[in-house]
Short mmCIF file of C-alpha atoms in Angstrom, two decimals:
data_model
loop_
_atom_site.label_atom_id
_atom_site.label_comp_id
_atom_site.label_asym_id
_atom_site.label_seq_id
_atom_site.Cartn_x
_atom_site.Cartn_y
_atom_site.Cartn_z
CA MET A 650 -12.41 -101.01 -7.41
CA GLU A 651 -12.22 -101.69 -3.90
CA SER A 652 -15.97 -102.09 -3.74
CA ILE A 653 -15.80 -104.94 -6.30
CA PHE A 654 -12.58 -106.78 -5.36
CA LYS A 655 -11.13 -107.11 -2.06
CA VAL A 656 -7.57 -108.64 -1.05
CA TYR A 657 -6.59 -110.26 2.19
CA PHE A 658 -3.18 -111.42 3.60
CA PHE A 659 -3.82 -114.01 6.30
CA CYS A 660 -1.45 -115.55 8.72
CA GLU A 661 -2.46 -118.26 11.36
CA ASP A 662 -4.02 -115.95 13.73
CA THR A 663 -4.87 -112.77 11.71
CA THR A 664 -8.36 -111.59 11.79
CA GLU A 665 -10.28 -110.83 8.84
CA GLU A 666 -10.19 -107.16 9.58
CA LYS A 667 -6.48 -107.00 10.07
CA ALA A 668 -5.86 -109.16 6.98
CA LYS A 669 -7.69 -106.88 4.60
CA VAL A 670 -5.28 -104.90 2.35
CA SER A 671 -6.50 -101.43 1.79
CA LEU A 672 -6.50 -100.20 -1.74
CA ASN A 673 -6.54 -96.53 -1.22
CA ASP A 674 -4.61 -93.48 -1.98
CA GLY A 675 -1.77 -94.43 0.45
CA LEU A 676 -0.26 -96.64 -2.42
CA PHE A 677 0.47 -93.42 -4.10
CA SER A 678 2.29 -90.25 -3.14
CA TYR A 679 0.61 -87.61 -5.34
CA ASP A 680 0.56 -83.76 -5.54
CA TYR A 681 -2.91 -83.33 -6.92
CA LYS A 682 -5.94 -85.71 -7.23
CA ILE A 683 -8.78 -85.18 -9.44
CA GLU A 684 -12.07 -86.90 -9.05
CA PHE A 685 -15.05 -86.68 -11.57
CA GLU A 686 -18.51 -88.25 -11.87
CA ALA A 687 -21.15 -87.48 -14.78
CA ASP A 688 -24.75 -88.12 -14.60
CA LEU A 689 -27.25 -88.85 -16.96
CA THR A 690 -28.49 -85.22 -17.11
CA GLY A 691 -24.99 -84.16 -18.30
CA ASN A 692 -23.86 -82.54 -15.06
CA VAL A 693 -20.23 -83.50 -14.04
CA GLU A 694 -19.12 -83.04 -10.62
CA ILE A 695 -15.28 -82.54 -10.16
CA LYS A 696 -13.15 -82.51 -7.05
CA LEU A 697 -9.66 -81.12 -6.96
CA TYR A 698 -7.41 -82.10 -4.01
CA ARG A 699 -4.36 -80.05 -3.51
CA ASP A 700 -1.65 -82.02 -1.79
CA GLU A 701 1.44 -80.55 -3.16
CA PHE A 702 2.48 -77.73 -1.04
CA ASP A 703 3.83 -77.71 2.72
CA PHE A 704 4.16 -74.32 4.40
CA ARG A 705 5.05 -75.90 7.60
CA ASP A 706 5.07 -73.45 10.38
CA LYS A 707 4.68 -70.54 8.06
CA PHE A 708 1.21 -71.40 6.94
CA ASP A 709 -0.70 -68.56 8.09
CA LEU A 710 2.14 -66.04 7.29
CA VAL A 711 2.66 -67.23 3.61
CA THR A 712 -0.96 -67.78 2.72
CA GLN A 713 -2.06 -64.22 3.94
CA GLU A 714 1.14 -62.23 2.55
CA ALA A 715 0.73 -64.33 -0.88
CA GLY A 716 -2.84 -63.26 -1.09
CA PHE A 717 -4.52 -66.49 -0.81
CA SER A 718 -8.43 -66.40 0.23
CA ASP A 719 -9.86 -68.19 3.35
CA LYS A 720 -11.18 -70.93 1.05
CA ASP A 721 -7.83 -71.61 -0.35
CA LYS A 722 -6.47 -72.03 3.28
CA GLN A 723 -9.33 -74.75 3.60
CA TYR A 724 -8.12 -76.32 0.10
CA PHE A 725 -4.56 -76.30 1.44
CA GLN A 726 -5.65 -78.24 4.50
CA GLY A 727 -7.43 -81.15 2.65
CA GLU A 728 -10.88 -79.78 1.74
CA PRO A 729 -11.67 -80.67 -2.03
CA ILE A 730 -12.36 -77.83 -4.46
CA VAL A 731 -15.86 -78.84 -5.76
CA LEU A 732 -16.64 -77.76 -9.26
CA ASN A 733 -20.07 -78.55 -11.09
CA ARG A 734 -19.99 -78.37 -14.83
CA SER A 735 -22.48 -79.12 -17.61
CA LEU A 736 -21.29 -80.89 -20.66
CA SER A 737 -21.80 -77.84 -22.65
CA GLU A 738 -19.66 -75.87 -20.33
CA LEU A 739 -16.76 -78.64 -20.71
CA MET A 740 -17.17 -78.44 -24.57
CA PRO A 741 -16.56 -74.82 -25.64
CA GLY A 742 -18.95 -74.01 -28.62
CA LYS A 743 -21.64 -76.68 -27.85
CA GLN A 744 -25.20 -75.68 -27.21
CA GLU A 745 -26.58 -75.35 -23.60
CA SER A 746 -29.14 -78.01 -24.38
CA THR A 747 -26.31 -80.59 -25.43
CA PRO A 748 -27.61 -84.03 -24.28
CA ASN A 749 -25.44 -86.54 -22.31
CA THR A 750 -25.16 -89.30 -25.22
CA ILE A 751 -22.13 -90.63 -23.60
CA GLY A 752 -23.92 -91.97 -20.65
CA LEU A 753 -22.52 -92.33 -17.05
CA PHE A 754 -18.75 -92.05 -16.62
CA SER A 755 -16.39 -91.33 -13.79
CA GLY A 756 -12.72 -91.28 -13.03
CA VAL A 757 -9.82 -90.45 -10.72
CA LEU A 758 -6.58 -88.90 -11.96
CA TYR A 759 -3.25 -88.23 -9.86
CA TYR A 760 -0.57 -85.60 -10.63
CA SER A 761 2.63 -86.64 -9.38
CA LYS A 762 6.05 -85.07 -10.21
CA LEU A 763 9.45 -86.91 -9.73
CA SER A 764 11.75 -84.00 -9.76
CA ALA A 765 12.13 -80.31 -9.22
CA PRO A 766 15.12 -77.83 -9.14
CA LYS A 767 15.95 -76.59 -5.63
CA THR A 768 14.97 -73.03 -6.45
CA GLU A 769 11.44 -74.21 -6.99
CA LYS A 770 11.24 -76.29 -3.92
CA GLU A 771 11.97 -73.23 -1.96
CA LYS A 772 9.81 -71.01 -4.11
CA TYR A 773 6.84 -73.12 -4.23
CA TYR A 774 7.09 -74.75 -0.85
CA TYR A 775 6.69 -78.28 -2.33
CA LYS A 776 6.26 -80.98 0.19
CA ASP A 777 8.98 -83.53 0.53
CA PHE A 778 8.81 -86.18 -2.37
CA SER A 779 12.30 -87.47 -2.11
CA SER A 780 11.24 -90.93 -1.39
CA ARG A 781 8.41 -91.01 -3.91
CA LYS A 782 8.66 -94.05 -6.05
CA ASP A 783 8.56 -94.03 -9.93
CA TYR A 784 5.25 -95.93 -10.77
CA ARG A 785 5.26 -94.92 -14.49
CA GLU A 786 6.13 -98.46 -15.74
CA THR A 787 3.53 -100.06 -13.40
CA PHE A 788 0.82 -97.88 -13.00
CA GLY A 789 1.56 -95.06 -15.48
CA GLY A 790 -0.86 -93.62 -18.12
CA ILE A 791 -4.71 -92.95 -17.95
CA LYS A 792 -6.35 -96.30 -18.11
CA MET A 793 -9.93 -97.13 -18.99
CA TYR A 794 -12.20 -99.64 -17.39
CA ARG A 795 -15.53 -101.02 -18.41
CA ASP A 796 -17.42 -102.51 -15.50
CA ASN A 797 -14.12 -102.57 -13.60
CA PHE A 798 -12.31 -104.50 -16.35
CA ARG A 799 -9.39 -103.28 -18.27
CA VAL A 800 -10.09 -101.78 -21.77
CA ARG A 801 -6.82 -102.26 -23.52
CA PRO A 802 -4.84 -100.53 -24.80
CA TYR A 803 -5.41 -97.26 -23.29
CA GLY A 804 -2.65 -96.01 -20.98
CA GLU A 805 -0.64 -99.16 -21.68
CA PRO A 806 3.06 -98.40 -21.17
CA ASN A 807 5.34 -98.46 -24.11
CA SER A 808 2.60 -98.38 -26.63
CA SER A 809 1.02 -95.64 -28.96
CA ASN A 810 -2.00 -95.61 -26.87
CA TYR A 811 -0.27 -94.90 -23.60
CA ASP A 812 -1.00 -91.14 -24.15
CA TRP A 813 -4.36 -91.46 -25.90
CA LEU A 814 -5.64 -88.07 -24.63
CA LEU A 815 -2.55 -86.44 -26.41
CA LEU A 816 -1.33 -84.71 -23.38
CA SER A 817 2.18 -84.44 -24.62
CA ASN A 818 0.88 -82.75 -27.82
CA ARG A 819 -0.68 -80.04 -25.69
CA LYS A 820 2.58 -79.59 -23.71
CA ALA A 821 4.58 -79.08 -26.91
CA LYS A 822 2.30 -76.38 -28.08
CA SER A 823 2.28 -74.61 -24.77
CA PRO A 824 5.61 -75.11 -22.96
CA ALA A 825 5.18 -72.26 -20.44
CA ALA A 826 6.52 -72.48 -17.13
CA ILE A 827 4.14 -72.83 -14.17
CA SER A 828 4.68 -69.17 -12.91
CA HIS A 829 4.47 -67.73 -16.41
CA SER A 830 2.24 -64.46 -16.26
CA THR A 831 0.01 -65.23 -19.29
CA GLY A 832 1.22 -68.52 -20.76
CA LYS A 833 -0.53 -71.73 -19.99
CA TRP A 834 1.40 -74.47 -18.06
CA ARG A 835 0.35 -77.88 -19.46
CA VAL A 836 0.86 -81.17 -17.65
CA ASN A 837 2.85 -83.89 -19.40
CA SER A 838 1.66 -87.41 -20.12
CA ASP A 839 4.28 -88.92 -17.89
CA GLN A 840 3.23 -86.70 -14.90
CA ILE A 841 -0.35 -88.00 -14.55
CA LEU A 842 -1.96 -91.31 -14.05
CA GLY A 843 -5.34 -92.58 -13.22
CA SER A 844 -8.42 -94.47 -14.23
CA VAL A 845 -11.74 -93.78 -16.15
CA TYR A 846 -14.70 -95.77 -15.73
CA ILE A 847 -17.53 -96.52 -18.04
CA SER A 848 -19.98 -99.62 -18.07
CA ARG A 849 -21.89 -101.79 -20.54
CA THR A 850 -24.74 -99.19 -20.51
CA ASN A 851 -22.60 -96.95 -22.41
CA LEU A 852 -23.98 -97.99 -25.79
CA THR A 853 -22.48 -94.95 -27.66
CA LEU A 854 -19.02 -96.43 -26.59
CA PRO A 855 -18.97 -100.02 -28.01
CA ASP A 856 -16.08 -102.17 -27.94
CA GLN A 857 -14.22 -102.73 -31.44
CA ALA A 858 -14.91 -106.05 -32.86
CA ASN A 859 -11.53 -107.27 -32.15
CA ARG A 860 -11.81 -106.08 -28.58
CA GLU A 861 -8.77 -103.84 -29.07
CA GLY A 862 -10.19 -100.64 -27.67
CA ILE A 863 -13.44 -98.66 -28.21
CA VAL A 864 -15.02 -97.54 -31.60
CA GLU A 865 -14.02 -94.03 -32.39
CA THR A 866 -17.53 -92.62 -32.26
CA LYS A 867 -18.61 -89.00 -31.83
CA GLU A 868 -19.23 -89.75 -28.26
CA PHE A 869 -15.77 -91.19 -27.79
CA SER A 870 -14.18 -87.82 -29.09
CA GLN A 871 -16.54 -86.07 -26.54
CA LEU A 872 -15.42 -88.21 -23.68
CA ARG A 873 -11.94 -87.43 -24.55
CA GLU A 874 -12.52 -83.69 -24.75
CA VAL A 875 -14.42 -83.83 -21.46
CA ILE A 876 -11.70 -85.29 -19.66
CA ILE A 877 -9.06 -82.87 -21.17
CA GLU A 878 -11.19 -79.97 -19.82
CA ILE A 879 -11.32 -81.62 -16.60
CA VAL A 880 -7.48 -81.76 -16.54
CA LYS A 881 -7.36 -78.25 -17.66
CA LEU A 882 -9.34 -77.21 -14.62
CA PHE A 883 -6.51 -78.82 -12.48
CA GLU A 884 -3.86 -77.13 -14.52
CA THR A 885 -5.37 -73.82 -14.04
CA ASP A 886 -5.75 -74.22 -10.22
CA ARG A 887 -2.02 -75.37 -9.86
CA GLN A 888 -0.83 -72.39 -12.04
CA TYR A 889 -2.98 -70.16 -9.86
CA VAL A 890 -1.35 -71.18 -6.82
CA CYS A 891 2.16 -71.14 -8.12
CA ARG A 892 1.74 -67.75 -9.76
CA LEU A 893 0.83 -66.32 -6.39
CA LEU A 894 3.70 -68.00 -4.60
CA ASN A 895 6.01 -66.83 -7.39
CA THR A 896 5.03 -63.23 -6.77
CA TYR A 897 5.46 -63.47 -3.12
CA TYR A 898 8.91 -65.05 -3.37
CA GLU A 899 10.00 -62.30 -5.83
CA LYS A 900 8.66 -59.50 -3.54
CA SER A 901 10.16 -61.28 -0.30
CA HIS A 902 13.69 -61.42 -1.98
CA TYR A 903 13.86 -57.67 -2.97
CA THR A 904 15.52 -58.16 -6.29
CA GLU A 905 14.18 -54.93 -7.71
CA ILE A 906 15.04 -53.02 -4.60
CA ILE A 907 18.53 -54.24 -4.87
CA GLU A 908 18.96 -53.37 -8.48
CA ASN A 909 17.63 -49.95 -8.01
CA GLU A 910 20.12 -49.46 -5.18
CA ILE A 911 23.02 -50.55 -7.25
CA LEU A 912 21.90 -48.04 -10.04
CA THR A 913 21.63 -45.14 -7.57
CA LYS A 914 24.98 -45.69 -5.97
CA ALA A 915 26.51 -45.97 -9.44
CA ASN A 916 25.12 -42.73 -10.67
CA LYS A 917 26.25 -41.22 -7.33
CA ASP A 918 29.80 -42.50 -7.60
CA GLU A 919 30.20 -41.37 -11.14
CA LYS A 920 29.26 -37.73 -10.02
CA ASN A 921 31.58 -37.85 -7.11
CA LYS A 922 34.40 -39.18 -9.37
CA LYS A 923 33.95 -36.14 -11.89
CA LYS A 924 34.05 -33.75 -8.80
CA LYS A 925 37.10 -35.26 -6.94
CA GLY A 926 39.23 -36.04 -10.21
CA PRO A 927 41.45 -38.85 -10.85
CA SER A 928 43.08 -38.91 -7.37
CA SER A 929 39.85 -40.47 -5.93
CA LYS A 930 39.28 -44.11 -4.98
CA LYS A 931 39.16 -45.64 -8.40
CA GLU A 932 38.57 -49.25 -7.35
CA THR A 933 35.12 -48.44 -5.85
CA PHE A 934 34.30 -46.24 -9.01
CA ILE A 935 35.48 -49.00 -11.50
CA GLU A 936 33.57 -51.85 -9.82
CA VAL A 937 30.30 -50.02 -9.48
CA SER A 938 30.51 -48.66 -12.84
CA LYS A 939 30.86 -52.07 -14.29
CA VAL A 940 27.79 -53.23 -12.58
CA LYS A 941 25.82 -50.44 -14.00
CA THR A 942 27.15 -51.16 -17.62
CA VAL A 943 25.93 -54.76 -17.13
CA ILE A 944 22.67 -53.65 -16.07
CA ASP A 945 22.41 -51.11 -18.89
CA SER A 946 23.22 -53.85 -21.34
CA LYS A 947 20.81 -56.19 -19.85
CA ASP A 948 18.07 -53.51 -20.22
CA ASN A 949 18.90 -52.84 -23.97
CA LYS A 950 18.71 -56.64 -24.59
CA ILE A 951 15.14 -56.60 -22.92
CA LYS A 952 14.16 -53.67 -24.99
CA ASP A 953 15.19 -55.35 -28.34
CA LEU A 954 13.33 -58.59 -27.29
CA GLU A 955 10.27 -56.57 -26.47
CA ASP A 956 10.31 -54.82 -29.73
CA GLU A 957 10.74 -58.14 -31.49
CA ASN A 958 7.78 -59.75 -29.70
CA ARG A 959 5.54 -56.69 -30.55
CA LEU A 960 6.37 -57.32 -34.16
CA LEU A 961 5.79 -60.85 -33.80
CA ARG A 962 2.32 -60.33 -32.20
CA ALA A 963 1.49 -58.13 -34.96
CA LEU A 964 2.58 -60.70 -37.61
CA ALA A 965 0.58 -63.13 -35.56
CA THR A 966 -2.56 -61.01 -35.99
CA THR A 967 -2.02 -60.87 -39.73
CA GLY A 968 -1.83 -64.63 -39.86
CA ILE A 969 -5.01 -65.08 -37.64
CA VAL A 970 -7.05 -62.67 -39.89
CA THR A 971 -5.62 -64.21 -43.14
CA ASN A 972 -6.32 -67.96 -41.82
CA THR A 973 -9.92 -66.80 -40.87
CA TYR A 974 -10.93 -65.51 -44.27
CA ILE A 975 -8.74 -67.73 -46.39
CA HIS A 976 -11.78 -69.41 -48.15
CA GLU A 977 -13.04 -66.02 -49.10
CA ILE A 978 -9.59 -64.87 -50.25
CA LYS A 979 -9.23 -68.11 -52.45
CA ASP A 980 -12.99 -67.53 -53.90
CA SER A 981 -12.02 -63.83 -54.77
CA THR A 982 -8.88 -65.12 -56.34
CA HIS A 983 -10.75 -67.48 -58.43
CA LYS A 984 -13.48 -65.06 -59.38
CA LEU A 985 -10.64 -62.40 -60.49
CA SER A 986 -8.91 -64.87 -62.84
CA MET A 987 -12.41 -65.91 -64.26
CA LYS A 988 -13.26 -62.32 -65.14
CA ILE A 989 -10.01 -61.82 -66.74
CA VAL A 990 -10.38 -64.92 -68.82
CA MET A 991 -13.93 -64.08 -69.77
CA ALA A 992 -12.96 -60.46 -70.89
CA LYS A 993 -10.06 -61.92 -72.85
CA GLU A 994 -12.54 -64.30 -74.47
CA ALA A 995 -14.91 -61.61 -75.23
CA LEU A 996 -12.42 -59.53 -77.23
CA GLU A 997 -10.62 -62.59 -79.00
CA LEU A 998 -13.65 -64.71 -79.77
CA ASP A 999 -16.58 -62.48 -79.93
CA ASP A 1000 -14.96 -59.05 -80.45
CA ASP A 1001 -17.52 -57.69 -77.98
CA LYS A 1002 -15.73 -54.67 -76.19
CA LEU A 1003 -18.82 -53.94 -74.16
CA GLU A 1004 -18.95 -57.15 -72.64
CA ALA A 1005 -15.30 -57.34 -72.12
CA ILE A 1006 -15.46 -53.99 -70.30
CA GLU A 1007 -18.23 -55.34 -67.99
CA TYR A 1008 -15.92 -58.20 -67.06
CA ILE A 1009 -12.91 -55.84 -66.58
CA ASN A 1010 -14.91 -53.70 -64.35
CA ALA A 1011 -16.17 -56.64 -62.26
CA ALA A 1012 -12.58 -57.67 -61.97
CA ASN A 1013 -11.65 -54.21 -60.79
CA GLU A 1014 -14.24 -54.43 -58.08
CA ILE A 1015 -12.67 -57.66 -56.90
CA LYS A 1016 -9.25 -56.12 -56.95
CA ASN A 1017 -10.50 -53.34 -54.70
CA SER A 1018 -11.65 -55.77 -52.07
CA PHE A 1019 -8.02 -57.13 -52.17
CA ASN A 1020 -6.89 -53.75 -51.50
CA SER A 1021 -8.92 -53.44 -48.52
CA TRP A 1022 -7.67 -57.01 -47.15
CA PHE A 1023 -4.16 -55.72 -47.62
CA LYS A 1024 -5.02 -52.65 -45.58
CA VAL A 1025 -6.06 -54.65 -42.46
CA THR A 1026 -3.41 -57.12 -42.62
CA ILE A 1027 -0.16 -56.28 -44.40
CA GLU A 1028 -0.47 -52.42 -43.98
CA SER A 1029 -0.46 -52.81 -40.29
CA VAL A 1030 3.22 -53.80 -40.01
CA ARG A 1031 4.62 -51.02 -42.21
CA ARG A 1032 7.83 -49.74 -40.96
CA ASP A 1033 6.38 -46.12 -40.00
CA LYS A 1034 3.67 -47.99 -37.76
CA ARG A 1035 6.64 -49.72 -35.77
CA SER A 1036 7.92 -46.39 -34.18
CA MET A 1037 6.44 -45.22 -30.97
CA LYS A 1038 5.17 -41.72 -31.38
CA VAL A 1039 2.27 -39.45 -30.53
CA ILE A 1040 -0.60 -40.15 -33.06
CA ASP A 1041 -3.92 -38.75 -33.83
CA LEU A 1042 -5.89 -41.81 -32.65
CA ARG A 1043 -9.00 -40.78 -34.27
CA ASP A 1044 -7.35 -40.65 -37.81
CA LEU A 1045 -5.68 -43.90 -37.41
CA LEU A 1046 -8.94 -45.89 -36.28
CA GLN A 1047 -11.11 -44.22 -38.95
CA VAL A 1048 -8.85 -45.40 -41.73
CA LEU A 1049 -8.83 -48.92 -40.08
CA VAL A 1050 -12.66 -49.10 -39.62
CA ALA A 1051 -13.25 -47.87 -43.19
CA SER A 1052 -11.11 -50.80 -44.52
CA TRP A 1053 -13.04 -53.15 -42.36
CA ASN A 1054 -16.31 -51.86 -43.43
CA ASP A 1055 -15.13 -52.36 -47.15
CA VAL A 1056 -14.23 -56.03 -46.32
CA ALA A 1057 -17.40 -56.99 -44.34
CA SER A 1058 -20.08 -54.93 -46.00
CA ASN A 1059 -20.69 -57.90 -48.36
CA LYS A 1060 -21.59 -59.93 -45.14
CA GLY A 1061 -24.08 -57.41 -44.13
CA ILE A 1062 -21.71 -56.21 -41.31
CA ARG A 1063 -21.30 -52.72 -40.19
CA VAL A 1064 -18.61 -51.39 -37.89
CA ASN A 1065 -19.36 -48.09 -36.06
CA LEU A 1066 -16.70 -45.82 -34.57
CA ASP A 1067 -17.49 -43.22 -31.90
CA ILE A 1068 -14.17 -41.56 -30.90
CA ALA A 1069 -13.20 -38.11 -29.62
CA ASP A 1070 -10.20 -36.17 -30.86
CA ILE A 1071 -7.32 -37.88 -28.98
CA LYS A 1072 -3.71 -37.69 -29.18
CA PHE A 1073 -2.07 -40.90 -27.81
CA LYS A 1074 1.48 -42.07 -27.44
CA CYS A 1075 1.89 -45.62 -28.78
CA PHE A 1076 3.06 -48.00 -31.37
CA PRO A 1077 0.36 -47.66 -34.02
CA TYR A 1078 0.56 -51.18 -35.21
CA GLU A 1079 -0.18 -52.53 -31.77
CA ILE A 1080 -3.33 -50.36 -31.43
CA GLU A 1081 -4.32 -51.91 -34.94
CA SER A 1082 -3.45 -55.35 -33.94
CA LEU A 1083 -5.72 -54.92 -30.86
CA PHE A 1084 -8.83 -53.96 -32.90
CA ASN A 1085 -8.07 -56.39 -35.98
CA ASN A 1086 -8.34 -59.26 -33.51
CA LEU A 1087 -11.43 -57.94 -31.73
CA ILE A 1088 -13.32 -57.30 -35.24
CA THR A 1089 -12.10 -60.90 -36.56
CA ASN A 1090 -13.60 -62.55 -33.58
CA SER A 1091 -16.92 -60.51 -33.97
CA ILE A 1092 -17.18 -61.14 -37.67
CA THR A 1093 -16.66 -64.99 -36.96
CA SER A 1094 -19.49 -64.90 -34.35
CA PHE A 1095 -21.83 -63.44 -36.98
CA GLU A 1096 -21.42 -66.62 -39.11
CA ASN A 1097 -24.25 -68.46 -37.08
CA LEU A 1098 -26.54 -65.35 -36.88
CA ARG A 1099 -29.09 -65.86 -39.32
CA VAL A 1100 -31.39 -62.76 -38.60
CA GLY A 1101 -30.98 -59.49 -36.94
CA ASN A 1102 -28.50 -56.48 -37.31
CA LYS A 1103 -24.87 -57.31 -37.61
CA MET A 1104 -23.21 -54.39 -35.75
CA ILE A 1105 -19.91 -53.63 -34.19
CA ASN A 1106 -19.77 -50.59 -31.93
CA ILE A 1107 -16.50 -49.14 -30.94
CA ASN A 1108 -16.47 -46.10 -28.34
CA VAL A 1109 -13.04 -44.55 -27.53
CA ARG A 1110 -12.76 -41.76 -24.94
CA SER A 1111 -9.63 -40.23 -23.14
CA SER A 1112 -9.16 -40.79 -19.41
CA GLU A 1113 -6.97 -39.11 -16.73
CA THR A 1114 -4.14 -41.77 -17.58
CA GLY A 1115 -4.63 -42.73 -21.13
CA ILE A 1116 -7.85 -43.96 -23.05
CA LEU A 1117 -10.89 -46.14 -22.47
CA ILE A 1118 -12.24 -48.47 -25.12
CA ASN A 1119 -15.98 -49.74 -24.98
CA TYR A 1120 -16.29 -52.46 -27.61
CA SER A 1121 -19.27 -54.50 -28.37
CA ASP A 1122 -21.16 -56.51 -31.15
CA SER A 1123 -24.63 -58.20 -31.80
CA GLY A 1124 -23.21 -61.53 -32.41
CA ALA A 1125 -23.93 -64.93 -30.85
CA GLY A 1126 -21.83 -63.90 -27.73
CA LEU A 1127 -19.61 -66.28 -25.43
CA SER A 1128 -20.54 -69.85 -25.44
CA ASP A 1129 -21.67 -71.69 -22.05
CA ALA A 1130 -17.99 -72.88 -21.48
CA PHE A 1131 -17.00 -69.24 -20.96
CA LYS A 1132 -20.24 -67.54 -19.61
CA LYS A 1133 -19.33 -68.14 -15.85
CA ASP A 1134 -15.80 -67.08 -16.20
CA PRO A 1135 -15.43 -64.75 -19.43
CA HIS A 1136 -11.78 -63.91 -18.58
CA ARG A 1137 -10.81 -67.41 -19.49
CA ILE A 1138 -11.00 -66.47 -23.16
CA LEU A 1139 -7.84 -64.23 -22.43
CA GLU A 1140 -5.88 -67.32 -21.89
CA PRO A 1141 -3.75 -68.82 -24.94
CA PHE A 1142 -5.42 -71.61 -26.87
CA GLU A 1143 -8.71 -71.10 -25.32
CA THR A 1144 -11.36 -71.31 -28.44
CA ASP A 1145 -14.78 -72.31 -29.12
CA LYS A 1146 -14.67 -72.32 -32.96
CA ARG A 1147 -15.73 -75.59 -34.48
CA ASN A 1148 -15.82 -77.10 -37.87
CA GLU A 1149 -18.86 -78.81 -39.28
CA LEU A 1150 -17.61 -82.01 -37.85
CA GLY A 1151 -17.63 -80.43 -34.39
CA GLU A 1152 -13.93 -80.37 -33.97
CA LEU A 1153 -12.39 -77.35 -32.51
CA ILE A 1154 -10.46 -75.50 -35.03
CA GLY A 1155 -9.79 -72.02 -33.61
CA THR A 1156 -6.17 -70.87 -32.90
CA GLY A 1157 -7.28 -69.57 -29.33
CA MET A 1158 -4.44 -66.91 -29.59
CA GLY A 1159 -6.21 -63.75 -30.81
CA MET A 1160 -7.38 -62.54 -27.35
CA TRP A 1161 -3.97 -63.56 -25.91
CA VAL A 1162 -2.51 -61.22 -28.29
CA ILE A 1163 -4.89 -58.52 -26.98
CA VAL A 1164 -4.05 -59.27 -23.59
CA LYS A 1165 -0.21 -59.02 -24.17
CA THR A 1166 -0.70 -55.60 -25.99
CA VAL A 1167 -2.98 -54.40 -23.00
CA ASN A 1168 -0.17 -55.29 -20.44
CA GLU A 1169 2.33 -53.35 -22.61
CA TYR A 1170 0.27 -50.40 -21.98
CA ASN A 1171 -0.18 -51.14 -18.17
CA GLY A 1172 -3.95 -51.44 -19.08
CA SER A 1173 -6.98 -53.61 -17.83
CA ILE A 1174 -9.68 -55.52 -19.32
CA ASP A 1175 -13.16 -56.14 -18.05
CA LEU A 1176 -15.40 -58.76 -19.33
CA ASN A 1177 -17.88 -58.94 -16.69
CA GLU A 1178 -20.77 -57.70 -18.70
CA ASN A 1179 -20.70 -60.94 -20.67
CA ILE A 1180 -21.95 -62.95 -17.65
CA ASN A 1181 -25.67 -61.73 -17.53
CA THR A 1182 -26.20 -61.36 -21.15
CA ASN A 1183 -27.57 -63.79 -23.73
CA ASN A 1184 -26.36 -62.34 -26.88
CA GLY A 1185 -23.52 -60.14 -27.91
CA PHE A 1186 -20.02 -59.79 -26.90
CA TYR A 1187 -18.86 -56.86 -24.72
CA ILE A 1188 -15.26 -55.78 -23.42
CA LYS A 1189 -14.01 -52.60 -21.95
CA ILE A 1190 -10.34 -51.81 -22.14
CA ALA A 1191 -8.23 -49.23 -20.52
CA LEU A 1192 -4.95 -48.09 -21.78
CA THR A 1193 -2.06 -45.76 -20.51
CA GLY A 1194 0.10 -44.17 -23.06
CA LYS A 1195 3.66 -45.29 -23.51
CA GLU A 1196 6.39 -43.35 -21.70
CA ARG A 1197 9.41 -44.14 -23.66
#
């Protein structure tokens, strides 16, 4: 706005240059600044400025030992992170040729926290913000300007449109801490402020007749989605920095070393106590033994929580699969009831036994399809599959794939399994959950595939440390939003599934469940093959057998 409006404060002998009031970032103390500008071709240039961290005289030491790159060091010293994205990349599920019907737009956003625990200040090397003022009542919210004039009520404090991007809703759905290893940290609406600029040339963003906001056109929804995706890029960068700093903090404080030292001493003291008898120094033995008891109790509680989380992930997979095919399940239920009614009418009204038998046979086929659904959902959480044991992996997957082929055959989809004779120590329901999520995603990707073979290929081989899984399908592949960085789909709530209105409807949890399962087996995931392929989805998974 400084290029349009200028403010001067004159005294009797003040020159024009000295009287000019600078309207720049100096008015705000911020942690991150996000600038963005879109051109008519649909390209959006985004600049992220990191101004949150102050390593003081430890800059070289911390950045090196924490694992930051040379480019990261430049970003910490004021150089912006420059990202170029197309609109299709910022709107998952949209085609590459998505035209820019929104028009020119730009903006600047500021992330600014007002408090942080003392431990976080030490861990993340936050710069001093103790003198930072609270601007939320005055400048809070993300405001919109048309030709540099406010478009109300967007970003208006104490109004329902203060959070018109629904950032608080995103935060509530994903309340993960900034250092969480897999969860997605989200910024809250009261932590970010800024401006979005459009003009009278944005014809698809017309004002409402009463001048109270903008008409909720398709392009307005797209603009909101693009801004949220830009905010997500900032969130990802901040979480990347804090994860590395958190790992560095934990290593430098030797918590694991100290805990192992306590356990070693406790075990040694217990052995000495048995050798020396009751006349030995009981005080030392008692105190150390108490510590060991506390640690053992903690380990048992953690094990119980881990088992509970495994079960919840399996149940989540059941919900994802069921939700994906709920319309088909409802349709099958309706057909089943209709066949039974028609069989009854054939017997009671027409006394036609042959026709009734045809209806009953048709109903029986529908019932069999239900049995297949039950095998890939409810069967996966049977009690005998929730115990860790050495299993015949080929037998387990052959039964699972056969059930999926029964379910998917009416869609023209074939699941092929190539597996050697492998004995693998695991929780069977975790392995089934992993494949159920992969196959569910593949079948969904086939919905937009009108021609061609609909194939899913699974290859499983043993390795020196466990097993290697090569999974691929002949579907539509990843959308443009994930092509450059396919590992982004492993983050929670990332999805490109849209309904007929163009609204995102996927849960974005299936791949995240897979990540959690792979981490449980000290495994790894490779999605790089998707970068250079136009069609199909490819994933390589390495798993290590369970020890306990």
